[in-house]
Structure formats: C-alpha cells, structure tokens
GROMACS .gro file of N, CA and C in nm:
model
  543
    1MET      N    1   5.056   9.884  -2.102
    1MET     CA    2   4.917   9.924  -2.113
    1MET      C    3   4.862   9.890  -2.251
    2MET      N    4   4.938   9.920  -2.355
    2MET     CA    5   4.894   9.892  -2.491
    2MET      C    6   4.878   9.742  -2.510
    3ARG      N    7   4.968   9.664  -2.454
    3ARG     CA    8   4.960   9.518  -2.466
    3ARG      C    9   4.832   9.466  -2.401
    4ARG      N   10   4.799   9.519  -2.286
    4ARG     CA   11   4.677   9.478  -2.215
    4ARG      C   12   4.553   9.511  -2.298
    5LEU      N   13   4.550   9.631  -2.355
    5LEU     CA   14   4.437   9.671  -2.438
    5LEU      C   15   4.425   9.579  -2.559
    6LEU      N   16   4.536   9.545  -2.622
    6LEU     CA   17   4.532   9.454  -2.736
    6LEU      C   18   4.481   9.316  -2.696
    7CYS      N   19   4.521   9.269  -2.578
    7CYS     CA   20   4.471   9.139  -2.528
    7CYS      C   21   4.321   9.143  -2.506
    8ILE      N   22   4.272   9.254  -2.449
    8ILE     CA   23   4.128   9.269  -2.428
    8ILE      C   24   4.054   9.269  -2.561
    9LEU      N   25   4.104   9.344  -2.656
    9LEU     CA   26   4.039   9.350  -2.787
    9LEU      C   27   4.043   9.214  -2.858
   10ALA      N   28   4.153   9.141  -2.844
   10ALA     CA   29   4.161   9.008  -2.904
   10ALA      C   30   4.061   8.913  -2.840
   11ALA      N   31   4.052   8.918  -2.708
   11ALA     CA   32   3.955   8.832  -2.639
   11ALA      C   33   3.813   8.868  -2.680
   12PHE      N   34   3.785   8.996  -2.690
   12PHE     CA   35   3.651   9.037  -2.731
   12PHE      C   36   3.621   8.991  -2.874
   13SER      N   37   3.716   8.999  -2.963
   13SER     CA   38   3.696   8.954  -3.101
   13SER      C   39   3.662   8.806  -3.106
   14ILE      N   40   3.732   8.728  -3.025
   14ILE     CA   41   3.705   8.584  -3.021
   14ILE      C   42   3.565   8.558  -2.969
   15VAL      N   43   3.530   8.625  -2.861
   15VAL     CA   44   3.399   8.605  -2.800
   15VAL      C   45   3.288   8.652  -2.893
   16SER      N   46   3.307   8.765  -2.960
   16SER     CA   47   3.201   8.817  -3.045
   16SER      C   48   3.175   8.727  -3.166
   17ALA      N   49   3.270   8.646  -3.203
   17ALA     CA   50   3.248   8.553  -3.314
   17ALA      C   51   3.146   8.447  -3.276
   18CYS      N   52   3.124   8.427  -3.147
   18CYS     CA   53   3.028   8.327  -3.099
   18CYS      C   54   2.888   8.383  -3.089
   19ALA      N   55   2.870   8.511  -3.109
   19ALA     CA   56   2.739   8.574  -3.093
   19ALA      C   57   2.647   8.535  -3.207
   20PRO      N   58   2.517   8.524  -3.177
   20PRO     CA   59   2.422   8.495  -3.284
   20PRO      C   60   2.408   8.616  -3.374
   21PRO      N   61   2.388   8.597  -3.503
   21PRO     CA   62   2.372   8.710  -3.591
   21PRO      C   63   2.245   8.787  -3.558
   22SER      N   64   2.251   8.919  -3.565
   22SER     CA   65   2.133   8.998  -3.529
   22SER      C   66   2.022   8.989  -3.633
   23SER      N   67   2.049   8.928  -3.745
   23SER     CA   68   1.946   8.915  -3.847
   23SER      C   69   1.863   8.788  -3.832
   24THR      N   70   1.891   8.708  -3.730
   24THR     CA   71   1.811   8.588  -3.712
   24THR      C   72   1.689   8.622  -3.630
   25GLY      N   73   1.579   8.634  -3.697
   25GLY     CA   74   1.454   8.664  -3.629
   25GLY      C   75   1.345   8.572  -3.677
   26SER      N   76   1.257   8.539  -3.586
   26SER     CA   77   1.148   8.448  -3.623
   26SER      C   78   1.048   8.515  -3.715
   27ASN      N   79   1.051   8.649  -3.722
   27ASN     CA   80   0.956   8.717  -3.808
   27ASN      C   81   1.007   8.737  -3.950
   28GLY      N   82   1.131   8.697  -3.978
   28GLY     CA   83   1.186   8.708  -4.113
   28GLY      C   84   1.222   8.849  -4.154
   29GLN      N   85   1.212   8.947  -4.064
   29GLN     CA   86   1.241   9.086  -4.098
   29GLN      C   87   1.376   9.132  -4.044
   30GLY      N   88   1.456   9.042  -3.993
   30GLY     CA   89   1.588   9.080  -3.947
   30GLY      C   90   1.594   9.133  -3.806
   31VAL      N   91   1.488   9.119  -3.728
   31VAL     CA   92   1.489   9.164  -3.589
   31VAL      C   93   1.538   9.050  -3.501
   32TYR      N   94   1.633   9.079  -3.415
   32TYR     CA   95   1.685   8.980  -3.321
   32TYR      C   96   1.577   8.954  -3.216
   33ARG      N   97   1.526   8.834  -3.215
   33ARG     CA   98   1.419   8.796  -3.121
   33ARG      C   99   1.472   8.697  -3.019
   34ILE      N  100   1.433   8.718  -2.896
   34ILE     CA  101   1.473   8.630  -2.787
   34ILE      C  102   1.350   8.553  -2.740
   35SER      N  103   1.362   8.421  -2.735
   35SER     CA  104   1.250   8.341  -2.684
   35SER      C  105   1.273   8.310  -2.537
   36ARG      N  106   1.169   8.269  -2.468
   36ARG     CA  107   1.180   8.237  -2.325
   36ARG      C  108   1.282   8.128  -2.299
   37GLY      N  109   1.295   8.035  -2.390
   37GLY     CA  110   1.389   7.925  -2.374
   37GLY      C  111   1.535   7.965  -2.390
   38ASP      N  112   1.560   8.089  -2.432
   38ASP     CA  113   1.698   8.136  -2.455
   38ASP      C  114   1.764   8.196  -2.331
   39THR      N  115   1.691   8.208  -2.223
   39THR     CA  116   1.742   8.281  -2.106
   39THR      C  117   1.876   8.229  -2.057
   40SER      N  118   1.885   8.100  -2.024
   40SER     CA  119   2.010   8.051  -1.968
   40SER      C  120   2.123   8.054  -2.071
   41THR      N  121   2.091   8.028  -2.198
   41THR     CA  122   2.192   8.034  -2.302
   41THR      C  123   2.253   8.174  -2.311
   42ILE      N  124   2.167   8.275  -2.311
   42ILE     CA  125   2.215   8.413  -2.323
   42ILE      C  126   2.289   8.455  -2.196
   43GLN      N  127   2.237   8.420  -2.080
   43GLN     CA  128   2.304   8.459  -1.956
   43GLN      C  129   2.443   8.395  -1.945
   44PHE      N  130   2.454   8.267  -1.981
   44PHE     CA  131   2.585   8.202  -1.971
   44PHE      C  132   2.679   8.247  -2.082
   45ARG      N  133   2.626   8.282  -2.200
   45ARG     CA  134   2.712   8.337  -2.306
   45ARG      C  135   2.768   8.473  -2.260
   46MET      N  136   2.684   8.555  -2.197
   46MET     CA  137   2.731   8.683  -2.146
   46MET      C  138   2.833   8.662  -2.035
   47LEU      N  139   2.807   8.568  -1.945
   47LEU     CA  140   2.902   8.537  -1.838
   47LEU      C  141   3.037   8.496  -1.896
   48ASP      N  142   3.036   8.405  -1.992
   48ASP     CA  143   3.160   8.361  -2.056
   48ASP      C  144   3.232   8.476  -2.124
   49SER      N  145   3.157   8.563  -2.190
   49SER     CA  146   3.217   8.677  -2.260
   49SER      C  147   3.277   8.776  -2.162
   50VAL      N  148   3.204   8.807  -2.056
   50VAL     CA  149   3.256   8.899  -1.954
   50VAL      C  150   3.381   8.840  -1.890
   51ASN      N  151   3.377   8.710  -1.859
   51ASN     CA  152   3.494   8.648  -1.796
   51ASN      C  153   3.615   8.642  -1.889
   52ALA      N  154   3.592   8.627  -2.019
   52ALA     CA  155   3.704   8.631  -2.114
   52ALA      C  156   3.768   8.769  -2.114
   53LEU      N  157   3.685   8.873  -2.112
   53LEU     CA  158   3.737   9.010  -2.109
   53LEU      C  159   3.807   9.039  -1.976
   54ARG      N  160   3.749   8.991  -1.867
   54ARG     CA  161   3.811   9.012  -1.736
   54ARG      C  162   3.944   8.939  -1.728
   55SER      N  163   3.951   8.819  -1.780
   55SER     CA  164   4.075   8.742  -1.778
   55SER      C  165   4.185   8.813  -1.857
   56ALA      N  166   4.147   8.864  -1.974
   56ALA     CA  167   4.244   8.936  -2.056
   56ALA      C  168   4.294   9.063  -1.987
   57ALA      N  169   4.212   9.118  -1.899
   57ALA     CA  170   4.250   9.239  -1.826
   57ALA      C  171   4.316   9.206  -1.691
   58GLY      N  172   4.335   9.076  -1.664
   58GLY     CA  173   4.399   9.035  -1.539
   58GLY      C  174   4.308   9.042  -1.417
   59GLN      N  175   4.177   9.037  -1.440
   59GLN     CA  176   4.081   9.044  -1.330
   59GLN      C  177   4.023   8.904  -1.302
   60PRO      N  178   3.981   8.879  -1.180
   60PRO     CA  179   3.922   8.749  -1.147
   60PRO      C  180   3.787   8.730  -1.215
   61GLU      N  181   3.752   8.605  -1.237
   61GLU     CA  182   3.623   8.573  -1.296
   61GLU      C  183   3.509   8.608  -1.201
   62VAL      N  184   3.392   8.629  -1.259
   62VAL     CA  185   3.270   8.648  -1.182
   62VAL      C  186   3.180   8.528  -1.207
   63LYS      N  187   3.082   8.509  -1.120
   63LYS     CA  188   2.984   8.403  -1.141
   63LYS      C  189   2.845   8.465  -1.140
   64LEU      N  190   2.751   8.397  -1.205
   64LEU     CA  191   2.614   8.446  -1.207
   64LEU      C  192   2.553   8.432  -1.068
   65ASN      N  193   2.472   8.529  -1.031
   65ASN     CA  194   2.401   8.528  -0.905
   65ASN      C  195   2.253   8.546  -0.934
   66ALA      N  196   2.171   8.453  -0.888
   66ALA     CA  197   2.027   8.455  -0.918
   66ALA      C  198   1.959   8.582  -0.866
   67ARG      N  199   2.001   8.631  -0.752
   67ARG     CA  200   1.939   8.752  -0.697
   67ARG      C  201   1.974   8.875  -0.781
   68LEU      N  202   2.099   8.882  -0.826
   68LEU     CA  203   2.137   8.993  -0.915
   68LEU      C  204   2.067   8.981  -1.050
   69ASN      N  205   2.047   8.858  -1.098
   69ASN     CA  206   1.969   8.838  -1.221
   69ASN      C  207   1.828   8.894  -1.203
   70ALA      N  208   1.768   8.867  -1.087
   70ALA     CA  209   1.631   8.915  -1.059
   70ALA      C  210   1.627   9.067  -1.055
   71ALA      N  211   1.726   9.129  -0.992
   71ALA     CA  212   1.731   9.276  -0.988
   71ALA      C  213   1.745   9.333  -1.129
   72ALA      N  214   1.828   9.268  -1.212
   72ALA     CA  215   1.847   9.314  -1.350
   72ALA      C  216   1.719   9.299  -1.431
   73ALA      N  217   1.649   9.188  -1.414
   73ALA     CA  218   1.524   9.165  -1.488
   73ALA      C  219   1.419   9.269  -1.450
   74THR      N  220   1.406   9.295  -1.320
   74THR     CA  221   1.309   9.393  -1.273
   74THR      C  222   1.338   9.531  -1.332
   75HIS      N  223   1.464   9.569  -1.332
   75HIS     CA  224   1.498   9.701  -1.384
   75HIS      C  225   1.480   9.710  -1.536
   76SER      N  226   1.512   9.604  -1.607
   76SER     CA  227   1.494   9.606  -1.753
   76SER      C  228   1.348   9.628  -1.789
   77ARG      N  229   1.259   9.557  -1.721
   77ARG     CA  230   1.115   9.574  -1.747
   77ARG      C  231   1.071   9.715  -1.711
   78ASP      N  232   1.120   9.766  -1.598
   78ASP     CA  233   1.082   9.899  -1.552
   78ASP      C  234   1.131  10.008  -1.649
   79MET      N  235   1.251   9.993  -1.704
   79MET     CA  236   1.298  10.091  -1.802
   79MET      C  237   1.206  10.093  -1.924
   80SER      N  238   1.159   9.976  -1.965
   80SER     CA  239   1.068   9.968  -2.079
   80SER      C  240   0.938  10.044  -2.048
   81ILE      N  241   0.886  10.024  -1.928
   81ILE     CA  242   0.762  10.093  -1.888
   81ILE      C  243   0.784  10.244  -1.889
   82GLN      N  244   0.899  10.288  -1.839
   82GLN     CA  245   0.931  10.431  -1.835
   82GLN      C  246   0.971  10.486  -1.973
   83ASN      N  247   1.008  10.394  -2.062
   83ASN     CA  248   1.055  10.428  -2.198
   83ASN      C  249   1.177  10.520  -2.195
   84ARG      N  250   1.270  10.488  -2.104
   84ARG     CA  251   1.396  10.560  -2.101
   84ARG      C  252   1.500  10.478  -2.026
   85PRO      N  253   1.624  10.480  -2.079
   85PRO     CA  254   1.731  10.408  -2.011
   85PRO      C  255   1.793  10.497  -1.903
   86TRP      N  256   1.765  10.463  -1.780
   86TRP     CA  257   1.830  10.533  -1.671
   86TRP      C  258   1.831  10.444  -1.549
   87HIS      N  259   1.908  10.485  -1.448
   87HIS     CA  260   1.936  10.396  -1.336
   87HIS      C  261   1.835  10.404  -1.223
   88PHE      N  262   1.735  10.488  -1.236
   88PHE     CA  263   1.635  10.498  -1.130
   88PHE      C  264   1.506  10.432  -1.173
   89GLY      N  265   1.446  10.358  -1.081
   89GLY     CA  266   1.320  10.291  -1.109
   89GLY      C  267   1.205  10.390  -1.110
   90SER      N  268   1.091  10.347  -1.161
   90SER     CA  269   0.973  10.434  -1.166
   90SER      C  270   0.927  10.473  -1.026
   91ASP      N  271   0.969  10.397  -0.926
   91ASP     CA  272   0.937  10.429  -0.787
   91ASP      C  273   1.049  10.508  -0.719
   92GLY      N  274   1.149  10.551  -0.796
   92GLY     CA  275   1.261  10.626  -0.741
   92GLY      C  276   1.374  10.539  -0.689
   93SER      N  277   1.362  10.408  -0.705
   93SER     CA  278   1.464  10.317  -0.652
   93SER      C  279   1.596  10.330  -0.728
   94SER      N  280   1.705  10.308  -0.654
   94SER     CA  281   1.839  10.309  -0.710
   94SER      C  282   1.884  10.165  -0.732
   95PRO      N  283   1.998  10.144  -0.799
   95PRO     CA  284   2.050  10.007  -0.811
   95PRO      C  285   2.072   9.942  -0.674
   96ILE      N  286   2.115  10.019  -0.576
   96ILE     CA  287   2.135   9.964  -0.441
   96ILE      C  288   2.002   9.917  -0.383
   97ASP      N  289   1.898  10.000  -0.398
   97ASP     CA  290   1.765   9.960  -0.348
   97ASP      C  291   1.719   9.829  -0.412
   98ARG      N  292   1.742   9.817  -0.543
   98ARG     CA  293   1.693   9.698  -0.614
   98ARG      C  294   1.765   9.571  -0.570
   99ILE      N  295   1.896   9.577  -0.548
   99ILE     CA  296   1.965   9.455  -0.505
   99ILE      C  297   1.927   9.419  -0.362
  100GLN      N  298   1.900   9.520  -0.280
  100GLN     CA  299   1.856   9.492  -0.143
  100GLN      C  300   1.716   9.429  -0.143
  101ARG      N  301   1.628   9.476  -0.231
  101ARG     CA  302   1.491   9.423  -0.238
  101ARG      C  303   1.488   9.274  -0.275
  102VAL      N  304   1.583   9.231  -0.356
  102VAL     CA  305   1.585   9.089  -0.395
  102VAL      C  306   1.663   9.004  -0.296
  103GLY      N  307   1.714   9.067  -0.190
  103GLY     CA  308   1.783   8.994  -0.085
  103GLY      C  309   1.930   8.970  -0.107
  104TYR      N  310   1.991   9.046  -0.199
  104TYR     CA  311   2.135   9.031  -0.220
  104TYR      C  312   2.206   9.087  -0.098
  105ARG      N  313   2.296   9.009  -0.040
  105ARG     CA  314   2.362   9.049   0.083
  105ARG      C  315   2.503   9.102   0.062
  106GLY      N  316   2.537   9.129  -0.062
  106GLY     CA  317   2.668   9.182  -0.092
  106GLY      C  318   2.664   9.330  -0.122
  107THR      N  319   2.769   9.376  -0.186
  107THR     CA  320   2.787   9.517  -0.220
  107THR      C  321   2.767   9.538  -0.369
  108LEU      N  322   2.697   9.644  -0.404
  108LEU     CA  323   2.683   9.681  -0.544
  108LEU      C  324   2.816   9.737  -0.592
  109VAL      N  325   2.866   9.680  -0.701
  109VAL     CA  326   2.988   9.733  -0.764
  109VAL      C  327   2.949   9.831  -0.873
  110GLY      N  328   2.847   9.798  -0.952
  110GLY     CA  329   2.802   9.888  -1.056
  110GLY      C  330   2.693   9.826  -1.141
  111GLU      N  331   2.632   9.908  -1.223
  111GLU     CA  332   2.524   9.865  -1.312
  111GLU      C  333   2.547   9.927  -1.449
  112THR      N  334   2.527   9.849  -1.553
  112THR     CA  335   2.529   9.903  -1.688
  112THR      C  336   2.395   9.873  -1.752
  113ILE      N  337   2.346   9.965  -1.831
  113ILE     CA  338   2.216   9.949  -1.895
  113ILE      C  339   2.224   9.991  -2.041
  114SER      N  340   2.128   9.942  -2.120
  114SER     CA  341   2.124   9.980  -2.260
  114SER      C  342   1.984   9.963  -2.315
  115GLU      N  343   1.949  10.050  -2.407
  115GLU     CA  344   1.825  10.043  -2.485
  115GLU      C  345   1.870  10.025  -2.630
  116THR      N  346   1.840   9.909  -2.690
  116THR     CA  347   1.895   9.882  -2.822
  116THR      C  348   1.814   9.773  -2.893
  117TYR      N  349   1.847   9.752  -3.017
  117TYR     CA  350   1.795   9.639  -3.095
  117TYR      C  351   1.905   9.535  -3.117
  118GLU      N  352   2.020   9.555  -3.054
  118GLU     CA  353   2.136   9.469  -3.074
  118GLU      C  354   2.133   9.345  -2.985
  119THR      N  355   2.214   9.248  -3.022
  119THR     CA  356   2.227   9.126  -2.943
  119THR      C  357   2.301   9.154  -2.812
  120ASP      N  358   2.303   9.055  -2.726
  120ASP     CA  359   2.376   9.067  -2.600
  120ASP      C  360   2.524   9.094  -2.624
  121ILE      N  361   2.585   9.024  -2.716
  121ILE     CA  362   2.729   9.040  -2.741
  121ILE      C  363   2.758   9.174  -2.808
  122GLU      N  364   2.673   9.218  -2.897
  122GLU     CA  365   2.691   9.351  -2.957
  122GLU      C  366   2.678   9.460  -2.850
  123THR      N  367   2.587   9.439  -2.756
  123THR     CA  368   2.569   9.535  -2.647
  123THR      C  369   2.692   9.535  -2.557
  124LEU      N  370   2.746   9.418  -2.526
  124LEU     CA  371   2.869   9.411  -2.447
  124LEU      C  372   2.981   9.486  -2.519
  125GLY      N  373   2.990   9.472  -2.649
  125GLY     CA  374   3.091   9.543  -2.727
  125GLY      C  375   3.075   9.694  -2.713
  126ALA      N  376   2.951   9.741  -2.718
  126ALA     CA  377   2.926   9.886  -2.702
  126ALA      C  378   2.964   9.930  -2.560
  127TRP      N  379   2.933   9.848  -2.460
  127TRP     CA  380   2.971   9.882  -2.322
  127TRP      C  381   3.123   9.889  -2.306
  128MET      N  382   3.194   9.798  -2.373
  128MET     CA  383   3.340   9.796  -2.360
  128MET      C  384   3.406   9.915  -2.428
  129GLU      N  385   3.337   9.981  -2.519
  129GLU     CA  386   3.392  10.099  -2.586
  129GLU      C  387   3.385  10.224  -2.501
  130LYS      N  388   3.302  10.223  -2.398
  130LYS     CA  389   3.283  10.341  -2.312
  130LYS      C  390   3.359  10.322  -2.181
  131PRO      N  391   3.439  10.420  -2.139
  131PRO     CA  392   3.518  10.405  -2.017
  131PRO      C  393   3.436  10.373  -1.891
  132ASP      N  394   3.321  10.439  -1.873
  132ASP     CA  395   3.242  10.416  -1.752
  132ASP      C  396   3.186  10.275  -1.744
  133THR      N  397   3.131  10.226  -1.855
  133THR     CA  398   3.074  10.091  -1.853
  133THR      C  399   3.183   9.985  -1.852
  134ARG      N  400   3.292  10.011  -1.921
  134ARG     CA  401   3.406   9.918  -1.918
  134ARG      C  402   3.459   9.904  -1.776
  135ARG      N  403   3.464  10.015  -1.703
  135ARG     CA  404   3.512  10.015  -1.565
  135ARG      C  405   3.424   9.926  -1.475
  136VAL      N  406   3.293   9.928  -1.497
  136VAL     CA  407   3.202   9.842  -1.420
  136VAL      C  408   3.231   9.696  -1.452
  137ILE      N  409   3.239   9.663  -1.579
  137ILE     CA  410   3.257   9.523  -1.623
  137ILE      C  411   3.390   9.466  -1.577
  138LEU      N  412   3.494   9.548  -1.578
  138LEU     CA  413   3.628   9.501  -1.542
  138LEU      C  414   3.668   9.533  -1.398
  139SER      N  415   3.574   9.576  -1.317
  139SER     CA  416   3.606   9.615  -1.180
  139SER      C  417   3.673   9.502  -1.103
  140PRO      N  418   3.786   9.530  -1.037
  140PRO     CA  419   3.854   9.427  -0.959
  140PRO      C  420   3.773   9.381  -0.837
  141GLN      N  421   3.679   9.463  -0.791
  141GLN     CA  422   3.597   9.426  -0.675
  141GLN      C  423   3.487   9.325  -0.710
  142ALA      N  424   3.445   9.321  -0.835
  142ALA     CA  425   3.332   9.237  -0.875
  142ALA      C  426   3.366   9.088  -0.864
  143ARG      N  427   3.274   9.012  -0.811
  143ARG     CA  428   3.287   8.866  -0.802
  143ARG      C  429   3.161   8.795  -0.850
  144GLU      N  430   3.051   8.873  -0.858
  144GLU     CA  431   2.923   8.816  -0.902
  144GLU      C  432   2.858   8.911  -1.001
  145MET      N  433   2.773   8.850  -1.085
  145MET     CA  434   2.711   8.926  -1.192
  145MET      C  435   2.565   8.885  -1.206
  146GLY      N  436   2.482   8.982  -1.236
  146GLY     CA  437   2.344   8.956  -1.274
  146GLY      C  438   2.324   9.014  -1.412
  147PHE      N  439   2.249   8.943  -1.495
  147PHE     CA  440   2.229   8.991  -1.631
  147PHE      C  441   2.090   8.950  -1.677
  148SER      N  442   2.015   9.048  -1.728
  148SER     CA  443   1.882   9.016  -1.781
  148SER      C  444   1.839   9.125  -1.877
  149TRP      N  445   1.718   9.113  -1.929
  149TRP     CA  446   1.667   9.202  -2.032
  149TRP      C  447   1.516   9.194  -2.035
  150PHE      N  448   1.459   9.288  -2.109
  150PHE     CA  449   1.318   9.285  -2.142
  150PHE      C  450   1.308   9.324  -2.288
  151GLN      N  451   1.240   9.240  -2.368
  151GLN     CA  452   1.223   9.272  -2.510
  151GLN      C  453   1.079   9.311  -2.537
  152GLU      N  454   1.063   9.427  -2.600
  152GLU     CA  455   0.931   9.475  -2.639
  152GLU      C  456   0.885   9.404  -2.766
  153ASN      N  457   0.757   9.414  -2.797
  153ASN     CA  458   0.702   9.350  -2.917
  153ASN      C  459   0.768   9.400  -3.045
  154ASN      N  460   0.814   9.525  -3.048
  154ASN     CA  461   0.877   9.581  -3.167
  154ASN      C  462   1.022   9.535  -3.184
  155GLY      N  463   1.074   9.458  -3.086
  155GLY     CA  464   1.211   9.407  -3.092
  155GLY      C  465   1.311   9.481  -3.007
  156LYS      N  466   1.275   9.602  -2.959
  156LYS     CA  467   1.368   9.678  -2.875
  156LYS      C  468   1.396   9.599  -2.747
  157ILE      N  469   1.524   9.599  -2.708
  157ILE     CA  470   1.566   9.524  -2.590
  157ILE      C  471   1.625   9.621  -2.489
  158TRP      N  472   1.584   9.604  -2.364
  158TRP     CA  473   1.635   9.682  -2.252
  158TRP      C  474   1.724   9.588  -2.171
  159TRP      N  475   1.856   9.606  -2.181
  159TRP     CA  476   1.954   9.520  -2.116
  159TRP      C  477   1.999   9.581  -1.983
  160THR      N  478   2.020   9.496  -1.882
  160THR     CA  479   2.077   9.541  -1.754
  160THR      C  480   2.179   9.438  -1.707
  161LEU      N  481   2.298   9.486  -1.673
  161LEU     CA  482   2.404   9.403  -1.616
  161LEU      C  483   2.440   9.465  -1.480
  162VAL      N  484   2.437   9.382  -1.375
  162VAL     CA  485   2.467   9.428  -1.240
  162VAL      C  486   2.587   9.350  -1.189
  163MET      N  487   2.687   9.422  -1.138
  163MET     CA  488   2.805   9.358  -1.081
  163MET      C  489   2.802   9.378  -0.929
  164GLY      N  490   2.833   9.269  -0.857
  164GLY     CA  491   2.833   9.276  -0.712
  164GLY      C  492   2.953   9.207  -0.652
  165ALA      N  493   2.971   9.232  -0.522
  165ALA     CA  494   3.076   9.168  -0.444
  165ALA      C  495   3.011   9.108  -0.320
  166PRO      N  496   3.020   8.976  -0.303
  166PRO     CA  497   2.956   8.915  -0.186
  166PRO      C  498   3.021   8.962  -0.057
  167GLY      N  499   2.945   8.955   0.049
  167GLY     CA  500   2.999   8.995   0.179
  167GLY      C  501   2.911   9.097   0.245
  168ALA      N  502   2.971   9.180   0.325
  168ALA     CA  503   2.896   9.281   0.400
  168ALA      C  504   2.820   9.372   0.305
  169ALA      N  505   2.700   9.408   0.346
  169ALA     CA  506   2.614   9.490   0.262
  169ALA      C  507   2.638   9.640   0.277
  170ILE      N  508   2.756   9.679   0.320
  170ILE     CA  509   2.790   9.821   0.326
  170ILE      C  510   2.817   9.866   0.183
  171GLN      N  511   2.745   9.965   0.138
  171GLN     CA  512   2.754  10.006  -0.002
  171GLN      C  513   2.859  10.114  -0.022
  172PRO      N  514   2.964  10.085  -0.099
  172PRO     CA  515   3.064  10.188  -0.131
  172PRO      C  516   3.013  10.279  -0.241
  173ARG      N  517   3.095  10.375  -0.277
  173ARG     CA  518   3.063  10.457  -0.393
  173ARG      C  519   3.051  10.365  -0.514
  174THR      N  520   2.944  10.376  -0.588
  174THR     CA  521   2.920  10.286  -0.700
  174THR      C  522   2.935  10.358  -0.833
  175THR      N  523   2.951  10.279  -0.935
  175THR     CA  524   2.957  10.333  -1.070
  175THR      C  525   2.837  10.277  -1.146
  176VAL      N  526   2.757  10.364  -1.202
  176VAL     CA  527   2.647  10.321  -1.285
  176VAL      C  528   2.662  10.387  -1.419
  177SER      N  529   2.642  10.311  -1.525
  177SER     CA  530   2.667  10.363  -1.658
  177SER      C  531   2.571  10.301  -1.758
  178PHE      N  532   2.551  10.367  -1.870
  178PHE     CA  533   2.469  10.310  -1.975
  178PHE      C  534   2.517  10.352  -2.112
  179VAL      N  535   2.473  10.273  -2.209
  179VAL     CA  536   2.496  10.304  -2.349
  179VAL      C  537   2.360  10.295  -2.415
  180SER      N  538   2.319  10.393  -2.487
  180SER     CA  539   2.190  10.393  -2.553
  180SER      C  540   2.210  10.408  -2.703
  181ASP      N  541   2.143  10.326  -2.778
  181ASP     CA  542   2.153  10.336  -2.924
  181ASP      C  543   2.036  10.410  -2.982
   0.00000   0.00000   0.00000
C-alpha cells in the first residue's frame, strides 16, 4: 500500500512540473488567466495528468468524452451564477440529470468540483489530497472523463470534472465531491 501511494505521489510530482505557473496572467497582477484558445490544451493536460495518476494506481486510462465535457461546462457556469460550489444546479439538477441532458448514455461514476484561483494541475493536486475526490478520480469503473471550467472576470475559476462509464444508463450509487479554496 505504501509503495502504491509513493508511486502515485511520484507520478503527480512529474505531472505537476508540467503545469503552467499560476503567476502567468495577461493582466500582470499574477492572476492565472485562461483564454478561449486554451481549452483543448487544458483539457488534454488534465486528461494526461489524470491518466498518469490512474496508471500509478493500477487503474485503466480514461478518455475525454465531449458530452461529459459539456455537462462539466454547464455546471461550472451554473456554480458561478449561484456563487457556491455544490453538486446541484440552480434548477435542482443532479450530476446524473446533467449527463442525461447532454445525451450521455453511460453511467455517472462521480463528479468533483472546485472554486479556486488555482490552475488545473494545482486543483487536481488538491483533489488528490482528499479521499472522496481521489476516489472519484481513481475509480476502477471510470473509462471516460469530462472536464471544464468557468472563469469569472476577477480570475476565480469554477472547475468541474465528471467521470463516467460507457454502457447502460442505469445509475449506480455515485460519489460526488468537491474541494473549495
């Protein structure tokens, strides 16, 4: 068990070295700013980072799913509107409702959320420190991932990561977790 944990931490250290510094901001004030053109770069960097952690934990890789990305984007924007990190939408929707609305035909494995000024990789690091969010990211059932965010004008970022399993849309007991800074 200790060896596995050390492997996960080593993989995370390697991946986090690839993260952009949080002080790179276009406004010169040290705020991490995300431009529209950064979407695929950030999503694939998060995918690579998650897969490195999953590999170190002996779990299969996941792939990005456009429908799960859409569900994550919708929820990130909605959390900003509500001004609180939580798993229910302003209309009362759950993570299961959101993946069904975008036409995802698989099973929800879990959702992690965060309200922060940190980068994607720093946020992943915070998620990996918490047992509930780590469990979602490393779930053996997960095969697909959605990842998106909404950044407010002040720099605050609302991150959402959704893990799914393709196949029958029967929803098992899910794990939803968040880290808020």
